[in-house]
Coordinates of C-alpha atoms in Angstrom, one line a residue:
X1 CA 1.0 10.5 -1.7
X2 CA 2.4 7.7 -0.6
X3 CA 0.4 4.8 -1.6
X4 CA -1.3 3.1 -3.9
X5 CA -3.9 0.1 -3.0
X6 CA -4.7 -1.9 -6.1
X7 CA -7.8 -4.1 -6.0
X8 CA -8.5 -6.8 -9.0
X9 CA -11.5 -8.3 -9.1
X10 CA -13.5 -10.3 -11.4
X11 CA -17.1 -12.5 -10.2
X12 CA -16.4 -11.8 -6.5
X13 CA -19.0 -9.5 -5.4
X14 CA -19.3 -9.9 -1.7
X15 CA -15.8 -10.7 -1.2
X16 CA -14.7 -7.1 -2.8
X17 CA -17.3 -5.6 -0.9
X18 CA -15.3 -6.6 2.1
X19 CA -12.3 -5.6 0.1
X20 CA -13.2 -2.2 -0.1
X21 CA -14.8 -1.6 3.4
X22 CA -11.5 -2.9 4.8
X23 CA -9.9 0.6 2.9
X24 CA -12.0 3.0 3.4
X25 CA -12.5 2.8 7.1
X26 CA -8.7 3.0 7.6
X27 CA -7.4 5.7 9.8
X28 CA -5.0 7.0 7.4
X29 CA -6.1 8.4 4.0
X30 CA -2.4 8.8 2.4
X31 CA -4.1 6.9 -0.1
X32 CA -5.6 6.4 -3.6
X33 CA -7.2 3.7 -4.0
X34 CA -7.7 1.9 -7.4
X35 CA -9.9 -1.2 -8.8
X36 CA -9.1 -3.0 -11.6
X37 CA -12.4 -5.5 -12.6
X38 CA -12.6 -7.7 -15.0
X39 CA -15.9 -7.4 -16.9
X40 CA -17.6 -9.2 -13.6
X41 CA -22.0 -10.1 -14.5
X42 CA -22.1 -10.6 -10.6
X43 CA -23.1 -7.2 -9.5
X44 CA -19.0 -6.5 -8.5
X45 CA -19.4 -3.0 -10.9
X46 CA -22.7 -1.5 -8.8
X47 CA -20.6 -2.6 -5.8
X48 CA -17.7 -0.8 -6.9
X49 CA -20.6 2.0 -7.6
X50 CA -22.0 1.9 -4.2
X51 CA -18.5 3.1 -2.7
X52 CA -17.2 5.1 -5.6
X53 CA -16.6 8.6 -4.0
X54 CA -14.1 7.0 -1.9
X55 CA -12.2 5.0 -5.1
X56 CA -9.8 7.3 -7.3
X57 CA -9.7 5.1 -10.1
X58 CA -12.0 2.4 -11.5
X59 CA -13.0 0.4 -14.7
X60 CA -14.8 -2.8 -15.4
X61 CA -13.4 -4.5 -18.7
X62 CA -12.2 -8.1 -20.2
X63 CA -8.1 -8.7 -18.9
X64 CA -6.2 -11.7 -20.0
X65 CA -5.3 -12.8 -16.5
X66 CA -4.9 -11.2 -12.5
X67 CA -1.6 -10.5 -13.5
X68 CA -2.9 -8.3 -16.9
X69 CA -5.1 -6.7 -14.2
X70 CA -2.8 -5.9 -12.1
X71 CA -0.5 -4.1 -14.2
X72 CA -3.2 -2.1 -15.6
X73 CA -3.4 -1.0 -11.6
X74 CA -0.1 -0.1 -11.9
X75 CA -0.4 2.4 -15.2
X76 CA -2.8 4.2 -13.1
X77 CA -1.2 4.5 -9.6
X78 CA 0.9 7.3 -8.5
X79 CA 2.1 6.7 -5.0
X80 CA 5.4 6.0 -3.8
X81 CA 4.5 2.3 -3.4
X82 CA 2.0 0.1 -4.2
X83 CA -0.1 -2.8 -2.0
X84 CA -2.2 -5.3 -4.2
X85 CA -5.1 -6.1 -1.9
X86 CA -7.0 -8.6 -4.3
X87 CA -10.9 -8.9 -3.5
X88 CA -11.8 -10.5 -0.6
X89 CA -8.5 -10.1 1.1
X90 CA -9.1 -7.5 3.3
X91 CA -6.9 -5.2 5.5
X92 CA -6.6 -6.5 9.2
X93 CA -7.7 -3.5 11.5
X94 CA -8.4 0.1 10.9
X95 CA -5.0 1.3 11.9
X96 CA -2.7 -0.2 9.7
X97 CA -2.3 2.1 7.1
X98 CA -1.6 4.3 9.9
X99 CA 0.8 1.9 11.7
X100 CA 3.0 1.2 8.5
X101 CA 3.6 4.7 7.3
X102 CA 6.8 5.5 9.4
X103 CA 8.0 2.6 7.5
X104 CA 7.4 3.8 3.7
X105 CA 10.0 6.3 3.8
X106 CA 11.7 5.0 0.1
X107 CA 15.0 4.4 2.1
X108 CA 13.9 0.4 1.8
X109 CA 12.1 -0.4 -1.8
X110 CA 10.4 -3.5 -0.5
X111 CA 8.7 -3.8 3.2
X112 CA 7.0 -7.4 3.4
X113 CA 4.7 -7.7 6.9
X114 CA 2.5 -10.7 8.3
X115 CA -0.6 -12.0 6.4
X116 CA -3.6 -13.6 8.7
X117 CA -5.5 -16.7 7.6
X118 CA -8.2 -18.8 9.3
X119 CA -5.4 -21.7 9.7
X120 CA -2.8 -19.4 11.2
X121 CA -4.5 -17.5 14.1
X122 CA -1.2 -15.9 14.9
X123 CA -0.5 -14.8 11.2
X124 CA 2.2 -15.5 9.4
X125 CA 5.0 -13.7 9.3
X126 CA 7.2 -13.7 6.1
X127 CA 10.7 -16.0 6.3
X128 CA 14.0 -14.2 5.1
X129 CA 14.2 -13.9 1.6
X130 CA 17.6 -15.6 0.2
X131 CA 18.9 -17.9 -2.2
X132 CA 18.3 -20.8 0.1
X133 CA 14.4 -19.7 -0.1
X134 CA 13.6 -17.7 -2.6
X135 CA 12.9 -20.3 -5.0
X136 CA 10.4 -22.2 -2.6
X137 CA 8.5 -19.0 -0.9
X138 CA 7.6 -15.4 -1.9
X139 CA 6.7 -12.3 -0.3
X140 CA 2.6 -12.0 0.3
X141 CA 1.3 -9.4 -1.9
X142 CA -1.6 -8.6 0.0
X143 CA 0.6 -7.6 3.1
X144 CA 4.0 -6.3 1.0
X145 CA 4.3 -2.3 -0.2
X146 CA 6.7 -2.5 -3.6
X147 CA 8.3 1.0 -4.6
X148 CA 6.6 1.6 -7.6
X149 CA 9.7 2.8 -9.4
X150 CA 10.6 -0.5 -9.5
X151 CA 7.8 -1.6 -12.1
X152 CA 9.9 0.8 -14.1
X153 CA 13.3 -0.2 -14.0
X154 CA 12.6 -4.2 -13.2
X155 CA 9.6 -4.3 -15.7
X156 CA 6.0 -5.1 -14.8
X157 CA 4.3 -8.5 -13.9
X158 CA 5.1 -11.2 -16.4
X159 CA 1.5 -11.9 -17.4
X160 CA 2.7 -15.0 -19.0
X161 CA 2.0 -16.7 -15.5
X162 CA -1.1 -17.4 -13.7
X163 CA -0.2 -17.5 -10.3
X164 CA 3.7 -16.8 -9.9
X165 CA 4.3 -13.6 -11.4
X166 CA 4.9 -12.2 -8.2
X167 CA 7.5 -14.7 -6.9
X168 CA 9.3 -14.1 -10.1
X169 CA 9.3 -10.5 -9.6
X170 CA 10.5 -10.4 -6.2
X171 CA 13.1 -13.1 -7.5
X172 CA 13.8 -10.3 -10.1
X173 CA 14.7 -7.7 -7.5
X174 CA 15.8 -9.1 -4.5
X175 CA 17.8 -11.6 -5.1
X176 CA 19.2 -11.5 -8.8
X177 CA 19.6 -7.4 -8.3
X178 CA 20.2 -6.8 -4.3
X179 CA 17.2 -4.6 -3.9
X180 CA 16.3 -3.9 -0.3
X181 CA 13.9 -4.8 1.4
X182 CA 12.9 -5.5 5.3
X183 CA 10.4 -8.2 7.5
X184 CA 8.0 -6.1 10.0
X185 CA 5.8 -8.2 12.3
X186 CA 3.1 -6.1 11.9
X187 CA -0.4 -7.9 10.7
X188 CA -1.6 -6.1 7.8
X189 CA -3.9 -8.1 5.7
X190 CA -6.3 -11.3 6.2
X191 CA -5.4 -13.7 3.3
X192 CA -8.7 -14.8 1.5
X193 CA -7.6 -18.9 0.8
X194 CA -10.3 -19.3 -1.9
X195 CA -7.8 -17.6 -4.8
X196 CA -6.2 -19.6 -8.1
X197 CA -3.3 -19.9 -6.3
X198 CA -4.5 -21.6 -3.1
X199 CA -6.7 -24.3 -5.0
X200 CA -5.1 -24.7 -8.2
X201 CA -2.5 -26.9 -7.4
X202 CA -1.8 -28.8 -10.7
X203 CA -0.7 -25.2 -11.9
X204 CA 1.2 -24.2 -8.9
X205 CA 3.3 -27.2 -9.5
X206 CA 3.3 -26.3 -13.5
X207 CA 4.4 -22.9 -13.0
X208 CA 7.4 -23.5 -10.0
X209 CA 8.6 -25.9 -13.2
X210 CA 9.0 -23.1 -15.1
X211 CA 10.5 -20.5 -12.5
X212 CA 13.1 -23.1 -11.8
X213 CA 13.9 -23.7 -15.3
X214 CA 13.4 -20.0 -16.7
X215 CA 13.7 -17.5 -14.0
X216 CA 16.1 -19.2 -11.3
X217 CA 19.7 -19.9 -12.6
X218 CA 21.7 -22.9 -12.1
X219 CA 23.7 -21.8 -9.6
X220 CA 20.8 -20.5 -7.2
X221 CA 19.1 -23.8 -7.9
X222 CA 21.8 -26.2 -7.0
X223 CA 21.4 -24.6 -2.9
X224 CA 18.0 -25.2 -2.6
X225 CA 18.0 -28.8 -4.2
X226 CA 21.4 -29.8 -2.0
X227 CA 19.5 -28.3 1.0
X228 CA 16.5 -30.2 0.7
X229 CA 18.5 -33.6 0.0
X230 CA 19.8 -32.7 3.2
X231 CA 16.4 -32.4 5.0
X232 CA 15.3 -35.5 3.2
X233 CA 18.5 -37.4 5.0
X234 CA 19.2 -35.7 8.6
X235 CA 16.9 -35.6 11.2
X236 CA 13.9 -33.3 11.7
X237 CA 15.3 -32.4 15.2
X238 CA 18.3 -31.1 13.3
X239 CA 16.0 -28.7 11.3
X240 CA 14.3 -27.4 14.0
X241 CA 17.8 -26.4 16.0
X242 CA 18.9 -24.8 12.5
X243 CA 16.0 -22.6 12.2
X244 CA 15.9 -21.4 15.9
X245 CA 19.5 -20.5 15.0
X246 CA 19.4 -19.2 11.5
X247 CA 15.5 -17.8 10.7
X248 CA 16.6 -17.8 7.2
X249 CA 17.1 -21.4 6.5

């Protein structure tokens, strides 16, 4: 098999409803698919009921956190890699599965693809991932496939974080341990804007604190902060030239 689409969930019954419709109507079924809800008194479990013959795995219980949830996804999953497809995020058309699979051949342990969202009506496709970066962006989970062997040798999420568990994973990998990974612009998911981590900004701004400090050394940090004095002091023409040059800037 080779994937696994985790789904967390907890109080957001119509939006996993869409969630889940957005899987099982796929093309492809080189799937299991697994929901991870926490303890939701919205009606999400007779939702997740509704659809069960086409779920592998499901439970409703109390988690500490999306990031708690998610790992519990990951105990459960056996494909080759995994795709977190959060509730009310929902997979762009009923071909992608399909589309991607040529690209899931474990040769490349991380394949990041373009996310939708109502203010990007051309999605978003994901910028190169390097030192320059890395500390400012991430990879979208609801669009990227992760070799699941890697949640064994790197660790799981760090559920210590709310929101940037992720970043600090792909930190983890990619750029502290030269995993590989490639950019496909091929739409996959439509990003659902309403999550922690699109409204919550006081703790976005709390957490990137902490990555810097904790999870970033010095000597990746000292790039990104010369780089953006730089953009502070040259001219925004300059920066547009630079990136139509160098994508990865």
């Amino acid at each position: 098999m080779k994937l696994s689409i985790i789904t967390v969930n907890r109080n957001n019954r119509d939006g996993l409803e869409k969630t889940i419709l957005s899987v099982i109507r796929q093309t492809s079924h080189d799937y299991e698919y697994i929901i991870i809800d926490g303890a939701s008194t919205d009606g999400s479990p007779e939702i997740i009921r509704k659809y069960e013959e086409n779920i592998t795995y499901w439970i409703s219980e109390p988690d500490t956190g999306i990031y708690n949830a998610m790992n519990k996804g990951i105990r459960k999953a056996q494909g080759d890699y995994c795709l977190f497809l959060n509730s009310g995020d929902w997979l762009y058309k009923k071909d992608v599965l399909e589309k991607i699979a040529p690209h899931l051949d474990m040769k490349t342990p991380i394949v990041s693809c373009k996310i939708m969202r109502d203010d990007a009506p051309e999605g978003l496709t994901t910028r190169r991932y390097n030192i320059f970066t890395a500390v400012s962006i991430g990879l979208p989970h609801q669009a990227t496939f992760i070799a699941r062997h890697l949640f064994h040798t790197f660790g799981m999420y760090d559920e210590t974080y709310k929101i940037r568990s992720d970043s600090s994973f792909f930190f983890k990998t990619i750029i502290l341990n030269k995993i590989p990974y490639s950019i496909i612009d091929l739409p996959i998911a439509f990003f659902d804007g309403s999550g922690i981590s699109s409204t919550n900004r006081a703790l976005m701004k709390k957490e990137f604190t902490r990555f810097i400090i904790h999870d970033a050394p010095l000597y990746f940090t000292i790039p990104f902060l010369f780089k953006e004095a730089m953009r502070k002091l040259l001219p925004a023409r300059f920066w547009k030239f630079l990136a139509k040059q160098h994508p990865g800037m």
